[in-house]
Short mmCIF file of C-alpha atoms in Angstrom, two decimals:
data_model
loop_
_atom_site.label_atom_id
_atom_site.label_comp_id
_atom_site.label_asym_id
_atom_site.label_seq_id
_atom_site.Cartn_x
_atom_site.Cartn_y
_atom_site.Cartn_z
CA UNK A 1 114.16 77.21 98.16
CA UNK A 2 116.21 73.99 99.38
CA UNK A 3 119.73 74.04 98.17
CA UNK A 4 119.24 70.86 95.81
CA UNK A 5 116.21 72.73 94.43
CA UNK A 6 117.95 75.66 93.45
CA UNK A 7 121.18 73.54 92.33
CA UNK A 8 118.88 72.00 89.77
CA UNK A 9 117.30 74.83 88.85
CA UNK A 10 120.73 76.84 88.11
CA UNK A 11 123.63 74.42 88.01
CA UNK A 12 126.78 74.99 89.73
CA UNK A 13 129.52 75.47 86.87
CA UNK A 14 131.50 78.11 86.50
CA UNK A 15 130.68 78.41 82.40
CA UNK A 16 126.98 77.91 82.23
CA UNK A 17 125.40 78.54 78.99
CA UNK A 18 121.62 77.20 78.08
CA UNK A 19 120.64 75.63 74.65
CA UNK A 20 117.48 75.57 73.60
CA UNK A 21 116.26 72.68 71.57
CA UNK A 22 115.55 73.92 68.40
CA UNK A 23 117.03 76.99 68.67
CA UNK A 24 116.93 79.69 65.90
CA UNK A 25 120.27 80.30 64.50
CA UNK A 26 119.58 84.17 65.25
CA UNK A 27 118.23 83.79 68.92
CA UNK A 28 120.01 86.86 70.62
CA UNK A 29 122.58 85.77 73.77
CA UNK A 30 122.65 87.76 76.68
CA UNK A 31 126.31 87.02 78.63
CA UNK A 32 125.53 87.28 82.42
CA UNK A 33 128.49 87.98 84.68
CA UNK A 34 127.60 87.28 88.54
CA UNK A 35 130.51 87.37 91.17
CA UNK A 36 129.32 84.62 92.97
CA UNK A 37 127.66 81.70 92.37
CA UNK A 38 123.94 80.02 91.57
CA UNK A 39 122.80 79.47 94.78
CA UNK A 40 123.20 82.30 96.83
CA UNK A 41 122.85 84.72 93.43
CA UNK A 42 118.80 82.79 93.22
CA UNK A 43 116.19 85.08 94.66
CA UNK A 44 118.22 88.08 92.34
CA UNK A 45 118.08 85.77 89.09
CA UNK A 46 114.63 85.13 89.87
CA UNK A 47 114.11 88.77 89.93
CA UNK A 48 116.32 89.41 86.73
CA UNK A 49 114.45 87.06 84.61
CA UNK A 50 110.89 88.40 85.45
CA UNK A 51 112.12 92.10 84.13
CA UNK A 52 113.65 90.48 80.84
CA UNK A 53 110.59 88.54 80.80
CA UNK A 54 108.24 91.99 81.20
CA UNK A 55 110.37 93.11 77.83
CA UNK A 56 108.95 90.06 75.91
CA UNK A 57 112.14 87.66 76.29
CA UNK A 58 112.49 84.18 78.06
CA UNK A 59 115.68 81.94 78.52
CA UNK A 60 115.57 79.33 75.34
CA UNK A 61 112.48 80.33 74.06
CA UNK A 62 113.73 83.67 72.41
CA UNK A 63 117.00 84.22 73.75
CA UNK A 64 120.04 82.58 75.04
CA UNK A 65 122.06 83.80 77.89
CA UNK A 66 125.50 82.52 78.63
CA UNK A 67 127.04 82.57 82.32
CA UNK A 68 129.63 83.24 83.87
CA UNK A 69 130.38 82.86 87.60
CA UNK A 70 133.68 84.05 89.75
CA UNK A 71 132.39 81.99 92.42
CA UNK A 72 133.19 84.87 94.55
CA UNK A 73 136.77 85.27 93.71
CA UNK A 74 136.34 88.95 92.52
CA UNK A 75 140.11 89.05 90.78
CA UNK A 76 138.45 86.62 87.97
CA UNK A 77 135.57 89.00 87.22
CA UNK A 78 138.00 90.57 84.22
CA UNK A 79 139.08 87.69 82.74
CA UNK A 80 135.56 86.09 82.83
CA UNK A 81 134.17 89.33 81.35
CA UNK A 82 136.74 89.04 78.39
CA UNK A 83 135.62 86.13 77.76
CA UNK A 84 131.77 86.59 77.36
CA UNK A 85 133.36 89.95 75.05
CA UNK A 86 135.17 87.61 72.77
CA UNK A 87 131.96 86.04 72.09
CA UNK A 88 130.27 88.72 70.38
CA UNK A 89 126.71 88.65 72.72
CA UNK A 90 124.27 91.07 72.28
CA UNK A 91 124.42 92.70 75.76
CA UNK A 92 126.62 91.46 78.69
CA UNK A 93 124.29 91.54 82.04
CA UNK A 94 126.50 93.30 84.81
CA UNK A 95 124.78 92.57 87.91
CA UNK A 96 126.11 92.53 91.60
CA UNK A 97 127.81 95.53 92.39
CA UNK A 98 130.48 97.88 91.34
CA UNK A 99 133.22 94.77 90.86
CA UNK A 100 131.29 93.42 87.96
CA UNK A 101 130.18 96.49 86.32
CA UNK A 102 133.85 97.99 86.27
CA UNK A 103 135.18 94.91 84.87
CA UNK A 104 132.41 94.63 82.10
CA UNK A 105 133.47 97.94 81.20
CA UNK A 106 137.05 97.18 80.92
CA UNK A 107 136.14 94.62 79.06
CA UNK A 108 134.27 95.88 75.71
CA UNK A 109 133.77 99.51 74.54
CA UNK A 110 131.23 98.23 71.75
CA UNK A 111 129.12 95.33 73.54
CA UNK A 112 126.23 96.95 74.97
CA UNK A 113 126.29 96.83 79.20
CA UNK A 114 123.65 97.09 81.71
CA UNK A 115 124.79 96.86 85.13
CA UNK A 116 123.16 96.89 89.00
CA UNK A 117 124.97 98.38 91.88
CA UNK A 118 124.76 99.69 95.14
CA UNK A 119 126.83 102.35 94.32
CA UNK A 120 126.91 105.74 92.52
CA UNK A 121 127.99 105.02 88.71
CA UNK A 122 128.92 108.89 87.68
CA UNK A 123 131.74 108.71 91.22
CA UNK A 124 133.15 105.58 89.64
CA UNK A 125 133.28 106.41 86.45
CA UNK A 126 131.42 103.54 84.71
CA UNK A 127 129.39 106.34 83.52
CA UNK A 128 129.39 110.10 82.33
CA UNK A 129 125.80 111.24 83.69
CA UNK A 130 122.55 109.40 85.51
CA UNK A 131 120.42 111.34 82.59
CA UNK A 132 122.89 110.38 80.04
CA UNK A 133 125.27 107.75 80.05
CA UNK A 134 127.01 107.89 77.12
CA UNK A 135 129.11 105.28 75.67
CA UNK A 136 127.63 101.78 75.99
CA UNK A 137 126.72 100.96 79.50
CA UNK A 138 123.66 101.92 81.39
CA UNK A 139 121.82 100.16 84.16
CA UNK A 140 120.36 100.50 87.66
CA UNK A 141 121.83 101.89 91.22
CA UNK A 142 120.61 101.21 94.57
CA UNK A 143 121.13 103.40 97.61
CA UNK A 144 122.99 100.65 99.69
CA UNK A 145 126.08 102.61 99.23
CA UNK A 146 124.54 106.10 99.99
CA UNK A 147 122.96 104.60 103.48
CA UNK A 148 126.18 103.21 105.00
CA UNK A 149 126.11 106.48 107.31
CA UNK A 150 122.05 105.84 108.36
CA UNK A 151 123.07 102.22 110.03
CA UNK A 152 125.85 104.11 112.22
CA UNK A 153 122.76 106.23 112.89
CA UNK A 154 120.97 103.40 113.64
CA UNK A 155 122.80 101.42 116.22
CA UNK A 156 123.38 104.82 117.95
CA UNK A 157 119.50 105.18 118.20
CA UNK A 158 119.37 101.71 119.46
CA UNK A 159 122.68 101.63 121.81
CA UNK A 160 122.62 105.68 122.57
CA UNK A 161 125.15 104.78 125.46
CA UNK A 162 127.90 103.24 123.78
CA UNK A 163 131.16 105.26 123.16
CA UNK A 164 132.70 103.58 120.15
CA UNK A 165 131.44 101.19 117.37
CA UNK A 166 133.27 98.86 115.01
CA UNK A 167 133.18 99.02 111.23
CA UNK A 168 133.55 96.51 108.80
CA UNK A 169 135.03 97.23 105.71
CA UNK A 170 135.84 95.85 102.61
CA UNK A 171 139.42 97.39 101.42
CA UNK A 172 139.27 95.80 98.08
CA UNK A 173 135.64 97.69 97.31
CA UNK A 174 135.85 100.62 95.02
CA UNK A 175 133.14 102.41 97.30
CA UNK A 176 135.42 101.99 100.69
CA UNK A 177 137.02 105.22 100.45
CA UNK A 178 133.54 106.78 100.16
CA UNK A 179 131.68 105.22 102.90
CA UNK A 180 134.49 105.51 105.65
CA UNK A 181 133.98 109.59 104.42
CA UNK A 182 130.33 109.29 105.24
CA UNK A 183 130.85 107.20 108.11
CA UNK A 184 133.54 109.25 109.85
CA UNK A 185 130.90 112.81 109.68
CA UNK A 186 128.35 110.74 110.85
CA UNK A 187 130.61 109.85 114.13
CA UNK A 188 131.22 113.26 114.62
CA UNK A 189 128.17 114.47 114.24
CA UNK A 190 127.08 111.34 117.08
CA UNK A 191 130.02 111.78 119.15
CA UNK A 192 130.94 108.29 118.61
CA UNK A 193 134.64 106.52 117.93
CA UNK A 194 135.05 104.35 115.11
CA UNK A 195 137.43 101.43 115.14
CA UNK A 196 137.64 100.21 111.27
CA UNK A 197 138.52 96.47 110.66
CA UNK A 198 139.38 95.22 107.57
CA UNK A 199 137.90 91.80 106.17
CA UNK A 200 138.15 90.86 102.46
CA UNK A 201 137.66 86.76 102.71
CA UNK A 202 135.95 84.60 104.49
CA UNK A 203 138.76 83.25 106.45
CA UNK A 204 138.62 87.10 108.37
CA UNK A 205 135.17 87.18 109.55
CA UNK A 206 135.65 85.12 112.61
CA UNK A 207 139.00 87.21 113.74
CA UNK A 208 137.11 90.64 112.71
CA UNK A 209 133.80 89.30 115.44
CA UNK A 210 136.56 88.19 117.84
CA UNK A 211 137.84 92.11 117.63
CA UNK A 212 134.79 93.50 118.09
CA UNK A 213 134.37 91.87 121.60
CA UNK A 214 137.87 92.60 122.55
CA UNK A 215 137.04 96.24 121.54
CA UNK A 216 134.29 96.29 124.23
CA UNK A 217 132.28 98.61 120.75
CA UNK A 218 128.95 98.85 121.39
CA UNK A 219 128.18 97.03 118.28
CA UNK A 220 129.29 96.44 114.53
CA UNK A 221 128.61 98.08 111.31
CA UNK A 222 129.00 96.73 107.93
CA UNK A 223 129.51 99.55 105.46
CA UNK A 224 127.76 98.23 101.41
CA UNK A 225 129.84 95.53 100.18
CA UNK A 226 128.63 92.58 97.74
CA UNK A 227 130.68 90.29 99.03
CA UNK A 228 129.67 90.78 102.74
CA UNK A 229 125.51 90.70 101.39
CA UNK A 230 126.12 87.50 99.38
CA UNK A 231 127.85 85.76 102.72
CA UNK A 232 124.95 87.44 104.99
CA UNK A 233 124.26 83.50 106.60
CA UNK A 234 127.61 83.01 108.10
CA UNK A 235 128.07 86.74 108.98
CA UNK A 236 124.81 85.83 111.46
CA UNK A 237 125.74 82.93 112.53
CA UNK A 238 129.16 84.79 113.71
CA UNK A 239 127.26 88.17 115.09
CA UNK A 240 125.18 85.17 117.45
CA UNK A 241 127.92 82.93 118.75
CA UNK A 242 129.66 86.41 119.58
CA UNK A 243 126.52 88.13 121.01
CA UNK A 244 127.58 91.09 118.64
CA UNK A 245 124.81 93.55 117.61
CA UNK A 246 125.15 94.38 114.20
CA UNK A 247 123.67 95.81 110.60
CA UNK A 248 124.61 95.14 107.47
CA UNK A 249 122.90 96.32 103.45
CA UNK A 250 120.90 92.71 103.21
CA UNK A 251 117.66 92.06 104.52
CA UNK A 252 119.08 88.07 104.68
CA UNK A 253 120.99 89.00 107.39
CA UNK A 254 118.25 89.64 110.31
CA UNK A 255 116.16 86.75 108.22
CA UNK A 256 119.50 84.15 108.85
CA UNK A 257 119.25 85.49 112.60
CA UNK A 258 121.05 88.71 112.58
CA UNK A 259 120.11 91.60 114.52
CA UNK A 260 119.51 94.42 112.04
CA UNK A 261 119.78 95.03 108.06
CA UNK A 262 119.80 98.42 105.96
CA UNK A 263 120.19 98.81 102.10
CA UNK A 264 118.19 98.79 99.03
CA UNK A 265 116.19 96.27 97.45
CA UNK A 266 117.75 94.13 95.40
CA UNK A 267 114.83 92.14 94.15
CA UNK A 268 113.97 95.73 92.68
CA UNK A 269 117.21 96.97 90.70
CA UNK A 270 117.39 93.08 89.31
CA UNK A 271 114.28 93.22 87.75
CA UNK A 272 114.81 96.66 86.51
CA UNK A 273 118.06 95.68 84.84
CA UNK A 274 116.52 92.25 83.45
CA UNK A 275 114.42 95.10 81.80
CA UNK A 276 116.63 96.81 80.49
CA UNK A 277 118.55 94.30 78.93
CA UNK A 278 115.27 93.22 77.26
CA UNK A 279 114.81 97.30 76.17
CA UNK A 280 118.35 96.96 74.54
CA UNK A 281 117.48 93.61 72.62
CA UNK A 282 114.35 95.62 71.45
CA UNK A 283 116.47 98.10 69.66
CA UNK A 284 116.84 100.36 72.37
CA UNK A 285 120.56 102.35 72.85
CA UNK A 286 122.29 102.63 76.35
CA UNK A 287 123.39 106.27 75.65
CA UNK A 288 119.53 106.51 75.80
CA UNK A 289 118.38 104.86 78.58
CA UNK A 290 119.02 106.96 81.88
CA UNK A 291 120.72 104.93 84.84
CA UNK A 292 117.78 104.25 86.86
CA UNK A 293 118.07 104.92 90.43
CA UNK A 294 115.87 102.40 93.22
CA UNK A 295 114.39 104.95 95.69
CA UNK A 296 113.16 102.03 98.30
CA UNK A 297 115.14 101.53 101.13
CA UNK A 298 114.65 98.77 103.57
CA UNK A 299 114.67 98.53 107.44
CA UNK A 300 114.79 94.51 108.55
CA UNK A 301 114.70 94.39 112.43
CA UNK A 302 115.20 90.93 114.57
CA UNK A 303 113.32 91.25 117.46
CA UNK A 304 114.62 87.37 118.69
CA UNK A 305 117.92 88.17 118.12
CA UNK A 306 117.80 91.55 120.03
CA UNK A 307 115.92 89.76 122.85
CA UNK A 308 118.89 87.24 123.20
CA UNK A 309 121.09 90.31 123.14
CA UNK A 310 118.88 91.77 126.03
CA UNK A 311 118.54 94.72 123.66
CA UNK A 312 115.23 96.63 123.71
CA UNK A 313 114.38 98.50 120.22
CA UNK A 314 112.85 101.33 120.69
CA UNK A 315 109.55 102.05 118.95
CA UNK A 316 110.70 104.93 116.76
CA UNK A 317 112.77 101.87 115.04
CA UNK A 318 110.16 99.13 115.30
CA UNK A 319 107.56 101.71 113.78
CA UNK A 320 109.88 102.99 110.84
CA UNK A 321 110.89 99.06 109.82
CA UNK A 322 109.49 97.79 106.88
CA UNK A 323 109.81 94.04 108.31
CA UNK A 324 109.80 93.14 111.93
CA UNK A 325 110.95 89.39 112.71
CA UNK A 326 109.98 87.98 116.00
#
């Protein structure tokens, strides 16, 4: 989808609310938080709207949904979900990772809440069990945050010779803590070094790729972090002007040109969240609905990128990937 395309399809304000012509008094609103913007949030609204459309509801024909976008400046994500609180909807739409869903939650204790992350709900506390919620919020986790470890694993497998790798993490993620964990057994276990660097904006990719070589690592590993998926084009163009090999959660990091991607599939937990929104509009509670959990993870491997690398992947990887670019 060309960027005017998509522009036009979605609009780039911050406060984005659809009225219908026409429009029953009663239609139900939906207030969807997204920490980014339009654009690079399209293939998952795409995905959202078919599940709220599988639960009998489409945008302005029998519901309303109100946005509201942080444009990737995370520290608005409370304020904006105040906001869509004060407005009484019918369910806010918490989508994009543990950021929005905590801040949702802070938000409203009576507005119903489904959320989509890559992390594990019950370890940060948005919710009291998988089975059973409780409260008002429910929704859908991935395993991107669970498989930080397996892409260590990974570039091992594919660069069994190198000593030490680099790590990028996110220090203002509420999962960090847990992955570095994760990631520092799995060095062990390896016998690898890891040499963490820290990048929370844009402005620190370039320095954080310019480490990386100075490190002589073998390569670079992203741990799960929205705002590094959503930012997955420039983090490729970076890992090929530096010749870095790396993996990251997001499949549209080998597809910009990137060497390898590991994580979930987000198309999946959207559409199971626009779902359950719809479910909730039906009647349905929260405190009923058990946090679903998205099983599929996906291997993306770049065989043009490791060929300009002068990396070989070895077929135990090529067989086990679910997409192979060449």
């Amino acid at each position: 989808m060309r960027r005017r395309d998509v522009l036009g399809l979605f609009g780039g304000a911050t406060v984005w609310t659809h009225h219908a012509r026409g429009q029953s008094p009663v239609m139900p609103v939906i207030g969807y938080l997204g920490p980014e913007s339009p654009e690079p949030f399209a293939s998952r609204l795409k995905a959202f709207h078919e599940g709220l459309a599988e639960s009998g509801y489409v945008d302005g024909r029998n519901v309303t949904i109100e946005y509201r976008w942080a444009e990737g400046q995370y520290t608005r994500l409370p304020a904006l979900a105040a906001d869509l609180a004060s407005r009484k909807v019918a369910v806010i739409a918490a989508p994009g990772g543990a950021p929005v869903a905590l801040a949702a939650k802070a938000a409203t204790a009576t507005i119903m809440i489904v959320f989509e992350m890559g992390g594990d709900p019950v370890a940060l506390g948005v919710v009291d069990s998988l089975s059973r919620p409780g409260r008002n919020l429910t929704g859908v986790s991935s395993l991107s945050v669970e498989v930080s470890r397996k892409r260590l694993e990974f570039m091992h497998e594919l660069l069994p010779t190198a000593a030490a790798f680099a790590v990028a993490v996110n220090p203002t993620s509420p999962t960090a803590n847990s992955q570095l964990k994760n990631l520092d057994a799995a060095a062990d276990a390896l016998g690898v070094r890891l040499h963490l660097l820290n990048a929370s904006t844009e402005q620190e990719f370039e320095a954080m790729f310019s480490t990386v070589s100075q490190l002589r690592a073998g390569g670079l590993v992203f741990t799960s972090d929205p705002y590094f998926a959503f930012r997955s084009q420039q983090l490729a163009a970076l890992a090929v002007r530096y010749a870095i090999p790396a993996i990251t959660q997001s499949r549209d990091f080998p597809i910009a040109g990137g060497l390898m991607s590991y994580g979930g599939d987000f198309t999946q937990s959207h559409r199971r969240a626009g779902l359950y929104v719809g479910r909730i509009l039906n009647g349905e509670k929260p405190s009923d609905l058990p946090v679903q959990l998205v099983t599929k993870v996906e291997l993306f491997v770049n065989l043009k990128a490791a060929k300009a690398l002068d990396i070989t992947f070895p077929p135990s990887l090529i067989s086990g990937a679910d997409m192979v670019i060449e």
